[in-house]
Amino acid sequence: MANHKSAEKRNRQNKIRNARNTHIRSTMRSLVKKLRIAIADGDAETAKATLEKAIPYIDKAATKGVIHKATASRKISRLAKLVSNTAAAE
């Protein structure tokens, strides 16, 4: 338990940041999961629509420091490649 005023404040800040990070990470992962399911089903239209929703969340996670910017870039690139391959297959 915190004994100093500054340590108590730091704990309060950490709780708020943890809640924000958890929400952003969870939302991002859910969208990526929906996208991968659409790709697995071969549904190119749904995959494109979901990709358009997922990209801003991935960027937001990188901006907020939840994930590294290179990780975000890599995820977006790989997902876009999967979607384009799914669209080309149809």
PDB file of C-alpha atoms in Angstrom:
ATOM      1  CA  MET A   1       0.000   0.000   0.000  1.00  0.00           C
ATOM      2  CA  ALA A   2       1.178   3.495  -0.812  1.00  0.00           C
ATOM      3  CA  ASN A   3       2.505   5.566   2.067  1.00  0.00           C
ATOM      4  CA  HIS A   4       3.141   8.861   0.287  1.00  0.00           C
ATOM      5  CA  LYS A   5       0.726  11.250  -1.312  1.00  0.00           C
ATOM      6  CA  SER A   6       2.557  11.029  -4.648  1.00  0.00           C
ATOM      7  CA  ALA A   7       2.478   7.210  -4.546  1.00  0.00           C
ATOM      8  CA  GLU A   8      -1.281   7.272  -3.881  1.00  0.00           C
ATOM      9  CA  LYS A   9      -1.764   9.562  -6.877  1.00  0.00           C
ATOM     10  CA  ARG A  10       0.398   7.288  -9.011  1.00  0.00           C
ATOM     11  CA  ASN A  11      -1.807   4.325  -8.014  1.00  0.00           C
ATOM     12  CA  ARG A  12      -4.955   6.255  -9.005  1.00  0.00           C
ATOM     13  CA  GLN A  13      -3.424   7.165 -12.357  1.00  0.00           C
ATOM     14  CA  ASN A  14      -2.325   3.577 -12.974  1.00  0.00           C
ATOM     15  CA  LYS A  15      -5.865   2.263 -12.352  1.00  0.00           C
ATOM     16  CA  ILE A  16      -7.320   4.712 -14.868  1.00  0.00           C
ATOM     17  CA  ARG A  17      -4.655   3.967 -17.467  1.00  0.00           C
ATOM     18  CA  ASN A  18      -4.991   0.218 -16.944  1.00  0.00           C
ATOM     19  CA  ALA A  19      -8.753   0.410 -17.524  1.00  0.00           C
ATOM     20  CA  ARG A  20      -8.250   2.466 -20.700  1.00  0.00           C
ATOM     21  CA  ASN A  21      -5.511   0.163 -22.015  1.00  0.00           C
ATOM     22  CA  THR A  22      -7.580  -2.943 -21.276  1.00  0.00           C
ATOM     23  CA  HIS A  23     -10.585  -1.530 -23.132  1.00  0.00           C
ATOM     24  CA  ILE A  24      -8.563  -0.502 -26.176  1.00  0.00           C
ATOM     25  CA  ARG A  25      -6.657  -3.808 -26.326  1.00  0.00           C
ATOM     26  CA  SER A  26      -9.840  -5.859 -25.875  1.00  0.00           C
ATOM     27  CA  THR A  27     -11.733  -3.958 -28.572  1.00  0.00           C
ATOM     28  CA  MET A  28      -8.797  -4.260 -30.953  1.00  0.00           C
ATOM     29  CA  ARG A  29      -8.474  -8.006 -30.377  1.00  0.00           C
ATOM     30  CA  SER A  30     -12.230  -8.534 -30.832  1.00  0.00           C
ATOM     31  CA  LEU A  31     -12.198  -6.722 -34.174  1.00  0.00           C
ATOM     32  CA  VAL A  32      -9.156  -8.673 -35.351  1.00  0.00           C
ATOM     33  CA  LYS A  33     -10.861 -11.916 -34.318  1.00  0.00           C
ATOM     34  CA  LYS A  34     -14.030 -10.983 -36.263  1.00  0.00           C
ATOM     35  CA  LEU A  35     -11.862 -10.135 -39.258  1.00  0.00           C
ATOM     36  CA  ARG A  36     -10.015 -13.455 -39.124  1.00  0.00           C
ATOM     37  CA  ILE A  37     -13.348 -15.319 -38.865  1.00  0.00           C
ATOM     38  CA  ALA A  38     -14.666 -13.477 -41.943  1.00  0.00           C
ATOM     39  CA  ILE A  39     -11.465 -14.354 -43.823  1.00  0.00           C
ATOM     40  CA  ALA A  40     -11.722 -18.001 -42.764  1.00  0.00           C
ATOM     41  CA  ASP A  41     -15.328 -18.097 -44.014  1.00  0.00           C
ATOM     42  CA  GLY A  42     -14.188 -16.584 -47.311  1.00  0.00           C
ATOM     43  CA  ASP A  43     -16.538 -13.601 -46.947  1.00  0.00           C
ATOM     44  CA  ALA A  44     -14.613 -10.809 -48.694  1.00  0.00           C
ATOM     45  CA  GLU A  45     -17.262  -8.094 -48.235  1.00  0.00           C
ATOM     46  CA  THR A  46     -17.502  -8.583 -44.482  1.00  0.00           C
ATOM     47  CA  ALA A  47     -13.723  -8.838 -44.254  1.00  0.00           C
ATOM     48  CA  LYS A  48     -13.269  -5.486 -46.036  1.00  0.00           C
ATOM     49  CA  ALA A  49     -15.859  -3.799 -43.824  1.00  0.00           C
ATOM     50  CA  THR A  50     -14.328  -5.217 -40.664  1.00  0.00           C
ATOM     51  CA  LEU A  51     -10.821  -4.228 -41.776  1.00  0.00           C
ATOM     52  CA  GLU A  52     -11.994  -0.624 -42.164  1.00  0.00           C
ATOM     53  CA  LYS A  53     -13.237  -0.737 -38.555  1.00  0.00           C
ATOM     54  CA  ALA A  54     -10.150  -2.525 -37.200  1.00  0.00           C
ATOM     55  CA  ILE A  55      -7.477  -0.237 -38.669  1.00  0.00           C
ATOM     56  CA  PRO A  56      -8.442   2.864 -36.629  1.00  0.00           C
ATOM     57  CA  TYR A  57      -8.545   0.820 -33.412  1.00  0.00           C
ATOM     58  CA  ILE A  58      -5.123  -0.646 -34.092  1.00  0.00           C
ATOM     59  CA  ASP A  59      -3.784   2.853 -34.803  1.00  0.00           C
ATOM     60  CA  LYS A  60      -5.440   4.141 -31.632  1.00  0.00           C
ATOM     61  CA  ALA A  61      -3.798   1.398 -29.582  1.00  0.00           C
ATOM     62  CA  ALA A  62      -0.409   2.419 -30.990  1.00  0.00           C
ATOM     63  CA  THR A  63      -1.067   6.129 -30.391  1.00  0.00           C
ATOM     64  CA  LYS A  64      -2.055   5.508 -26.776  1.00  0.00           C
ATOM     65  CA  GLY A  65       0.976   3.308 -26.163  1.00  0.00           C
ATOM     66  CA  VAL A  66      -0.975   0.083 -25.665  1.00  0.00           C
ATOM     67  CA  ILE A  67       1.040  -1.561 -28.433  1.00  0.00           C
ATOM     68  CA  HIS A  68       4.209  -0.451 -30.213  1.00  0.00           C
ATOM     69  CA  LYS A  69       3.776   1.483 -33.466  1.00  0.00           C
ATOM     70  CA  ALA A  70       5.762  -1.121 -35.402  1.00  0.00           C
ATOM     71  CA  THR A  71       3.489  -3.846 -34.042  1.00  0.00           C
ATOM     72  CA  ALA A  72       0.447  -1.867 -35.177  1.00  0.00           C
ATOM     73  CA  SER A  73       1.932  -1.358 -38.623  1.00  0.00           C
ATOM     74  CA  ARG A  74       2.758  -5.052 -38.920  1.00  0.00           C
ATOM     75  CA  LYS A  75      -0.738  -6.108 -37.835  1.00  0.00           C
ATOM     76  CA  ILE A  76      -2.413  -3.747 -40.285  1.00  0.00           C
ATOM     77  CA  SER A  77      -0.164  -4.878 -43.113  1.00  0.00           C
ATOM     78  CA  ARG A  78      -0.745  -8.570 -42.505  1.00  0.00           C
ATOM     79  CA  LEU A  79      -4.500  -8.189 -42.108  1.00  0.00           C
ATOM     80  CA  ALA A  80      -4.772  -6.084 -45.269  1.00  0.00           C
ATOM     81  CA  LYS A  81      -2.774  -8.691 -47.159  1.00  0.00           C
ATOM     82  CA  LEU A  82      -5.112 -11.460 -45.948  1.00  0.00           C
ATOM     83  CA  VAL A  83      -8.176  -9.462 -46.982  1.00  0.00           C
ATOM     84  CA  SER A  84      -6.777  -8.706 -50.432  1.00  0.00           C
ATOM     85  CA  ASN A  85      -5.924 -12.384 -50.933  1.00  0.00           C
ATOM     86  CA  THR A  86      -9.455 -13.348 -49.879  1.00  0.00           C
ATOM     87  CA  ALA A  87     -10.937 -10.827 -52.312  1.00  0.00           C
ATOM     88  CA  ALA A  88      -8.662 -12.047 -55.116  1.00  0.00           C
ATOM     89  CA  ALA A  89      -9.657 -15.661 -54.472  1.00  0.00           C
ATOM     90  CA  GLU A  90     -13.313 -14.861 -55.147  1.00  0.00           C
TER      91      GLU A  90
END
